[in-house]
Structure formats: structure tokens, C-alpha cells
CSV table of C-alpha atoms in Angstrom, one decimal:
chain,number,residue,atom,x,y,z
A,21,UNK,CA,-36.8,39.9,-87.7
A,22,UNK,CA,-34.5,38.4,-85.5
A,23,UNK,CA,-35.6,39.8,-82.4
A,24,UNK,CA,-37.5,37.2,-80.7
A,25,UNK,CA,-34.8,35.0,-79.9
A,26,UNK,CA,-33.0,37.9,-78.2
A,27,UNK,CA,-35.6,38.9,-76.4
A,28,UNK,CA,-35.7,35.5,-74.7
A,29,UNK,CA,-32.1,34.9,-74.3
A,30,UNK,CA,-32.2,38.1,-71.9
A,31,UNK,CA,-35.3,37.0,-70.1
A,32,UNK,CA,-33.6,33.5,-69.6
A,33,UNK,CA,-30.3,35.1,-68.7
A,34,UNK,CA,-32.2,37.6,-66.3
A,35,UNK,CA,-34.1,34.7,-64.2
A,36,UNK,CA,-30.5,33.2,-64.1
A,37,UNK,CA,-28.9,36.1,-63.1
A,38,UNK,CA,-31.8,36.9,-60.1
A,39,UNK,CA,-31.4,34.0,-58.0
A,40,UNK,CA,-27.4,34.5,-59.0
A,41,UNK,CA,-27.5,37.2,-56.3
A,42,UNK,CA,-29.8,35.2,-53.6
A,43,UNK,CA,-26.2,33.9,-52.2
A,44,UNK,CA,-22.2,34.4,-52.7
A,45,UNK,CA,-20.4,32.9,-55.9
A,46,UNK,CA,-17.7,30.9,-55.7
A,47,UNK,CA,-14.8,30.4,-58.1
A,48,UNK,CA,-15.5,26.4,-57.0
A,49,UNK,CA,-18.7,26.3,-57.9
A,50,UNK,CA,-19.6,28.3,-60.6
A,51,UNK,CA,-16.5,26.5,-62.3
A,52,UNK,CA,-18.3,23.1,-61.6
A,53,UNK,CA,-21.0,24.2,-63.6
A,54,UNK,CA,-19.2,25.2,-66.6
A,55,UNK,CA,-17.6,21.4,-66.5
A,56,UNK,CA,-21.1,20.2,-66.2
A,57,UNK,CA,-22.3,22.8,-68.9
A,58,UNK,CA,-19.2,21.4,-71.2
A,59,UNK,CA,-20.4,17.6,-70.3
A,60,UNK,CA,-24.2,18.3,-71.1
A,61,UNK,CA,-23.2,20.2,-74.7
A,62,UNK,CA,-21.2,17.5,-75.6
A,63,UNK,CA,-23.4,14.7,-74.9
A,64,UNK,CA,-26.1,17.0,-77.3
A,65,UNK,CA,-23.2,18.1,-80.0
A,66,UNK,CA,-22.3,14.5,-80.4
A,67,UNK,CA,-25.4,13.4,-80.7
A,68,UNK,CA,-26.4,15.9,-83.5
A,69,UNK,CA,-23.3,15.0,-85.1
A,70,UNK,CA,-24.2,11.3,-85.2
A,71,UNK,CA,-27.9,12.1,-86.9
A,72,UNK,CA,-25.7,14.1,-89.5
A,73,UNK,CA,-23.5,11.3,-90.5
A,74,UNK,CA,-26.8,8.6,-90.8
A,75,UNK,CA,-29.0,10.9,-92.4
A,76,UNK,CA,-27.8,14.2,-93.7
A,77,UNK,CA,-23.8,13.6,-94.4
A,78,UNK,CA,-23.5,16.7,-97.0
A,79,UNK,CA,-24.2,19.2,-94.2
A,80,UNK,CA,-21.5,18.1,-92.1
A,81,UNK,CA,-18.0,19.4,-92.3
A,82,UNK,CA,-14.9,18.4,-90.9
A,83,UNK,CA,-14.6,21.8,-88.9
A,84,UNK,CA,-18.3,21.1,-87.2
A,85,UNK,CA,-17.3,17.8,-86.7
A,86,UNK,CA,-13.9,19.2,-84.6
A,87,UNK,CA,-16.0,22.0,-83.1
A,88,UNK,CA,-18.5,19.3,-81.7
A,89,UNK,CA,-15.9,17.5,-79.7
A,90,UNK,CA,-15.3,20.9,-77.6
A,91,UNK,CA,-18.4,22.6,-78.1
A,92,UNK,CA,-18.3,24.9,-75.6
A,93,UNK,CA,-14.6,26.0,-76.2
A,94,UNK,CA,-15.5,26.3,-79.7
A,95,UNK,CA,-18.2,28.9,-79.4
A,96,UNK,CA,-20.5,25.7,-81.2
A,97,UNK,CA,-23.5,27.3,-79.8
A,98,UNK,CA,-22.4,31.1,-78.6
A,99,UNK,CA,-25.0,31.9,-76.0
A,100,UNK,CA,-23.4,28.7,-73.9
A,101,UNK,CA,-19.9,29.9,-74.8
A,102,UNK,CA,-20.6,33.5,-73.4
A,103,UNK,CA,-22.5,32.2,-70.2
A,104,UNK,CA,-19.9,30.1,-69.4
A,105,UNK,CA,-17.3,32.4,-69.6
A,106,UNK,CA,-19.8,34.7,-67.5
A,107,UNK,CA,-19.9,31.9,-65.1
A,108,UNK,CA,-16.0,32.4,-64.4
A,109,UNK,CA,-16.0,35.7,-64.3
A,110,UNK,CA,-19.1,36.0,-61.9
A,111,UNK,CA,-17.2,35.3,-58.1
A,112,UNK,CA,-14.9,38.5,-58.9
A,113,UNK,CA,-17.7,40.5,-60.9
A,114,UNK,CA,-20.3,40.2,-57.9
A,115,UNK,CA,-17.3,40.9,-54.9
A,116,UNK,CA,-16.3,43.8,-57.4
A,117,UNK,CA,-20.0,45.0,-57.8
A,118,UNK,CA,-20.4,44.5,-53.8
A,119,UNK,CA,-17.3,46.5,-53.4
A,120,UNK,CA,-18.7,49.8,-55.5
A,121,UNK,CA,-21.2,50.5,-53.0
A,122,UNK,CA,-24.7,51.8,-53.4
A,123,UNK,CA,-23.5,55.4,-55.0
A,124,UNK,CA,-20.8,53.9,-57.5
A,125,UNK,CA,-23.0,50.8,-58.8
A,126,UNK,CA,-25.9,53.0,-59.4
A,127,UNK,CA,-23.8,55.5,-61.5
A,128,UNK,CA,-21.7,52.7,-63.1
A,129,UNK,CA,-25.8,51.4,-64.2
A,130,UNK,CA,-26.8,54.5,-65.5
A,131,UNK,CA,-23.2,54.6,-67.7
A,132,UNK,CA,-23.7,51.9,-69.4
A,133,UNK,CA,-27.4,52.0,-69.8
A,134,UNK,CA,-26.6,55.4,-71.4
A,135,UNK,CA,-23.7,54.4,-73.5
A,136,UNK,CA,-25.1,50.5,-74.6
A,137,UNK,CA,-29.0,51.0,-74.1
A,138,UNK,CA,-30.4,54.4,-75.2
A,139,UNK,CA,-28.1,55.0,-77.6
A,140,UNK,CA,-28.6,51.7,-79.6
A,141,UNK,CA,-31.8,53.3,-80.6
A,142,UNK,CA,-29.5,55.1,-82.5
A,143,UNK,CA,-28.7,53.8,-86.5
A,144,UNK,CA,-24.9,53.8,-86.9
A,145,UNK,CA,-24.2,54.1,-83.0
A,146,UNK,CA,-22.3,52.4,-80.9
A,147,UNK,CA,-23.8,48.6,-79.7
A,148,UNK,CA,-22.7,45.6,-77.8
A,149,UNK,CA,-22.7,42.3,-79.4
A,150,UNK,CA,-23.6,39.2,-78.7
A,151,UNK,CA,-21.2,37.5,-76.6
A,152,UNK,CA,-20.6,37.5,-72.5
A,153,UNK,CA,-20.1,41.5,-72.2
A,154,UNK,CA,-23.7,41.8,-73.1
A,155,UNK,CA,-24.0,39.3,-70.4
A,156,UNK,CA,-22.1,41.5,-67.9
A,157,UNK,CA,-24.0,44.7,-69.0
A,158,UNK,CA,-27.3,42.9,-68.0
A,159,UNK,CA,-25.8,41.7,-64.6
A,160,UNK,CA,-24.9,45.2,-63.6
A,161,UNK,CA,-28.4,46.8,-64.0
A,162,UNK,CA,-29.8,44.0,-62.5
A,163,UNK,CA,-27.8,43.8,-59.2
A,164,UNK,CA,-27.9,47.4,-58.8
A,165,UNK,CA,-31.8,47.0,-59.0
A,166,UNK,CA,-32.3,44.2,-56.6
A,167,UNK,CA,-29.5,45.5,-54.5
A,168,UNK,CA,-30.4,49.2,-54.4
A,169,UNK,CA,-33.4,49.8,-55.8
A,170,UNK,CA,-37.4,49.7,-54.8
A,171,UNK,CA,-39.4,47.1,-56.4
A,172,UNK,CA,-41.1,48.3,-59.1
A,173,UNK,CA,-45.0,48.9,-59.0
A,174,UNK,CA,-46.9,46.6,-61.2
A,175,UNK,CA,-48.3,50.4,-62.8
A,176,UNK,CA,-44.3,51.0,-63.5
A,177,UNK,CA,-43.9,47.6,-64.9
A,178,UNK,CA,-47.2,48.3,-67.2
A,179,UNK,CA,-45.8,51.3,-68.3
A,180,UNK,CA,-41.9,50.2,-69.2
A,181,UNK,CA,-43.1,47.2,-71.5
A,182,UNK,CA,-45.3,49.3,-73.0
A,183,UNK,CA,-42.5,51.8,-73.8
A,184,UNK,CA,-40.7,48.9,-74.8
A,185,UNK,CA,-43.0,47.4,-77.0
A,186,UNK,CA,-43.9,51.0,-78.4
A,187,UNK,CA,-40.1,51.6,-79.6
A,188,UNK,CA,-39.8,48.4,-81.0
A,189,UNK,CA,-42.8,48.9,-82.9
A,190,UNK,CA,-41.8,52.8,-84.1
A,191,UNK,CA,-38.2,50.7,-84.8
A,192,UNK,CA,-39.7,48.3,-86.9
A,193,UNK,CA,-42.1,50.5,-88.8
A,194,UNK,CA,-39.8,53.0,-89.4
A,195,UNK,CA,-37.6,50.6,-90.8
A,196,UNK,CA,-40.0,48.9,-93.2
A,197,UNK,CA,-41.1,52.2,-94.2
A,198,UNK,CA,-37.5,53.7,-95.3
A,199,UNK,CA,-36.7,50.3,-97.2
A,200,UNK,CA,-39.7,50.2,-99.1
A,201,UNK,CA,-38.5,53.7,-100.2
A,202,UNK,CA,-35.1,52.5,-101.0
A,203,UNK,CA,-33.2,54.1,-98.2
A,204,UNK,CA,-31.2,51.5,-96.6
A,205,UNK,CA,-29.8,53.4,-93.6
A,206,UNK,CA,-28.5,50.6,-91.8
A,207,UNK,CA,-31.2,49.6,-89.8
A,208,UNK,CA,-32.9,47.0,-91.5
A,209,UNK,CA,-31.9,43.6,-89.9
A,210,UNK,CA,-28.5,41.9,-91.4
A,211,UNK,CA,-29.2,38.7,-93.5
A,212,UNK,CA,-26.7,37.1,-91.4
A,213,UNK,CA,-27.7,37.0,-88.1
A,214,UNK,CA,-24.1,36.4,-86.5
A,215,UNK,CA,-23.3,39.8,-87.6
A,216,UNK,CA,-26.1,41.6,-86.2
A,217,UNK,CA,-26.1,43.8,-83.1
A,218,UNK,CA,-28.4,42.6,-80.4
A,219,UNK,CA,-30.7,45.8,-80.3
A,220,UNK,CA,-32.8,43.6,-77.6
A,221,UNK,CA,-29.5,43.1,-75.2
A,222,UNK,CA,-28.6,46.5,-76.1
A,223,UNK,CA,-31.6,48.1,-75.2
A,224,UNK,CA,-32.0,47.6,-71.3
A,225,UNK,CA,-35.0,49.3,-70.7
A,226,UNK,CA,-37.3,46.2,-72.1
A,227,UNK,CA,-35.1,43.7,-70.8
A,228,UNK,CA,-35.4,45.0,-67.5
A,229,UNK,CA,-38.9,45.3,-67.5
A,230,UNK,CA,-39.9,42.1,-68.6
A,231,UNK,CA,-37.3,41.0,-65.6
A,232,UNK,CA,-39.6,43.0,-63.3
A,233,UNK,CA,-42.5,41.3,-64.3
A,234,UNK,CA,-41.2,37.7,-63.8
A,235,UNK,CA,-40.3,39.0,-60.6
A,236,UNK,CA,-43.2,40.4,-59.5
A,237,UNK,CA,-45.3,37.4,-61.0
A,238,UNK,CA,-43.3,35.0,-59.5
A,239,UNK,CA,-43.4,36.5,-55.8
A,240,UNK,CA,-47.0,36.7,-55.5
A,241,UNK,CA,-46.9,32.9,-56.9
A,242,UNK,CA,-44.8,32.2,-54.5
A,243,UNK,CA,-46.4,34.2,-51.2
């Protein structure tokens, strides 16, 4: 049960992706912070790379070892790989967002919601990976809520995480349940992780709702 780090990739992502939309993105900036993104990862990758070699040499191959030089060009670590690349795409994605209007962003939302969120309930259907389209999907339903939307209620908020929670659960049980019987229907979580569809990125609704809530919480902490 991979879930748990998905679920906190989006929330991170989704307090990132909030205060995005507090002011205008500039190709300037938002490319500074890739280079200082690439700086920080390398400082880490080379360090990690050094404990290797002193303690743990086996583990280390000559492709990590190349990978750590560039880490983030590498895809060392993918969540940094696809934010950044969501960083340099974010000046024309927000202007093009802005340029929709209120009618065409809110349908665009409820399109992909529809074709990447409800249907990834679905064994066998179609899902988005992880990687910075996922990142893009989440960026649309979350500037068309702040933009266009009414704040949620904290009742509304309530409700949608327990919705979420109460699929996950059904997911999860229902799953246990048909491989205990031997019916391996496809989905039962991969053993590799890399090849698994994020089901927690896919499916907006929880994401969203726990965005609310760190919303909400944080502007009564802050007022």
C-alpha cells in the first residue's frame, strides 16, 4: 500500500501550487528556482553518494553515480524532476489558464476531473502517472477553485474527505477481498512502485479536499 506517499506529494504540491496563484509567474523566476532546486539536489545526491562509497560500496553503481551529478536532469528523484519541469511550464500554463476565462477553465476542470479522476476508480481504465502532467492536472482544478469558485464550507470539506476516505477504504477492501480469492483483476498494488498509477493524484476529489482543509485551517490561523 503505496498510497501514503501519494497522498502527501499532492498535499505538498497543493500548498505549493496555492500561494503559486497569490501573484504572476515569471519565466525569470520560476527558472531561478529550478537552478536553485538543481544546486540544493546536488549538494544532497552527492552527499548520499559519498556515504555509499565509505560505507555501503556494493549498492552503488556507476549509472547512480552519473545520475547523481545531474540529479535533477536525471529524474534521480522524480517528484523534483516533474516539479521542476512544472516550474517552467507554469508562466505560460497560468497566462493560458487566465486566458480561458471563468466558463472555459471551469469546463476544462470538470474534463479532466472526469477523464483522470472518476474514472481511475475504475480497474483497467485510463490513469495518469506520476510525473509533471499529474502535476498540471492538479494545477487546473485548483486555479479554477480559487479563481472561480466559493470557498468551501467546513460541512463540504467534512463531507469530501469522508467520501474520500470511504472509497479508498471500499478500494482497499475490495481489493484484499478478490486476492484472497485468487482473482487478481488488476487492482492490487504493483510490487514495483515505479510502475504503479498514482490512484491518489488521479483521483481529485480527495486531493482537493484535503487542499480545502489546509486552506480553511490555515486562514482562520492566520485571521
Amino acid at each position: 500500500m503505496a498510497g501514503g506517499g501519494k497522498v502527501g506529494v499532492v498535499i505538498f504540491f497543493s500548498i505549493s501550487a496555492w500561494f503559486f496563484l497569490d501573484k504572476e509567474q515569471t519565466i525569470k523566476s520560476n527558472l531561478k528556482r529550478v537552478w536553485i532546486m538543481e544546486r540544493e539536489l546536488l549538494f544532497w545526491s552527492l552527499i548520499l553518494v559519498t556515504f555509499y562509497l565509505v560505507f555501503d560500496r556494493a549498492d552503488l553503481s556507476m549509472k547512480l553515480m552519473a545520475k547523481s551529478i545531474m540529479p535533477l536532469s536525471t529524474d534521480l528523484w522524480w517528484y523534483a524532476t516533474a516539479y521542476a519541469i512544472f516550474l517552467a511550464l507554469l508562466p505560460f500554463l497560468a497566462k493560458g489558464l487566465k486566458a480561458l476565462g471563468r466558463e472555459y477553465h471551469l469546463a476544462l476542470a470538470a474534463t479532466v476531473l472526469v477523464i483522470w479522476g472518476l474514472t481511475s476508480f475504475i480497474p483497467g481504465m485510463i490513469g495518469i502517472k506520476d510525473g509533471f502532467l499529474g502535476l498540471i492536472y492538479l494545477f487546473i482544478l485548483i486555479s479554477a477553485y480559487k479563481w472561480y469558485m466559493k470557498p468551501f464550507t467546513t460541512r463540504q470539506i467534512w463531507l469530501m474527505i469522508g467520501t474520500g476516505l470511504g472509497f479508498f477504504l471500499l478500494y482497499t477492501c475490495a481489493s484484499i477481498t478478490l486476492s484472497l480469492l485468487g482473482h487478481d483483476i488488476g487492482i492490487t498494488p504493483p510490487a514495483n512502485d515505479s510502475e504503479a498509477t498514482s490512484k491518489e493524484t488521479s483521483a481529485a476529489l480527495y486531493p482537493l479536499s484535503v487542499q480545502s482543509f489546509f486552506q480553511c485551517f490555515s486562514l482562520r490561523c492566520t485571521y
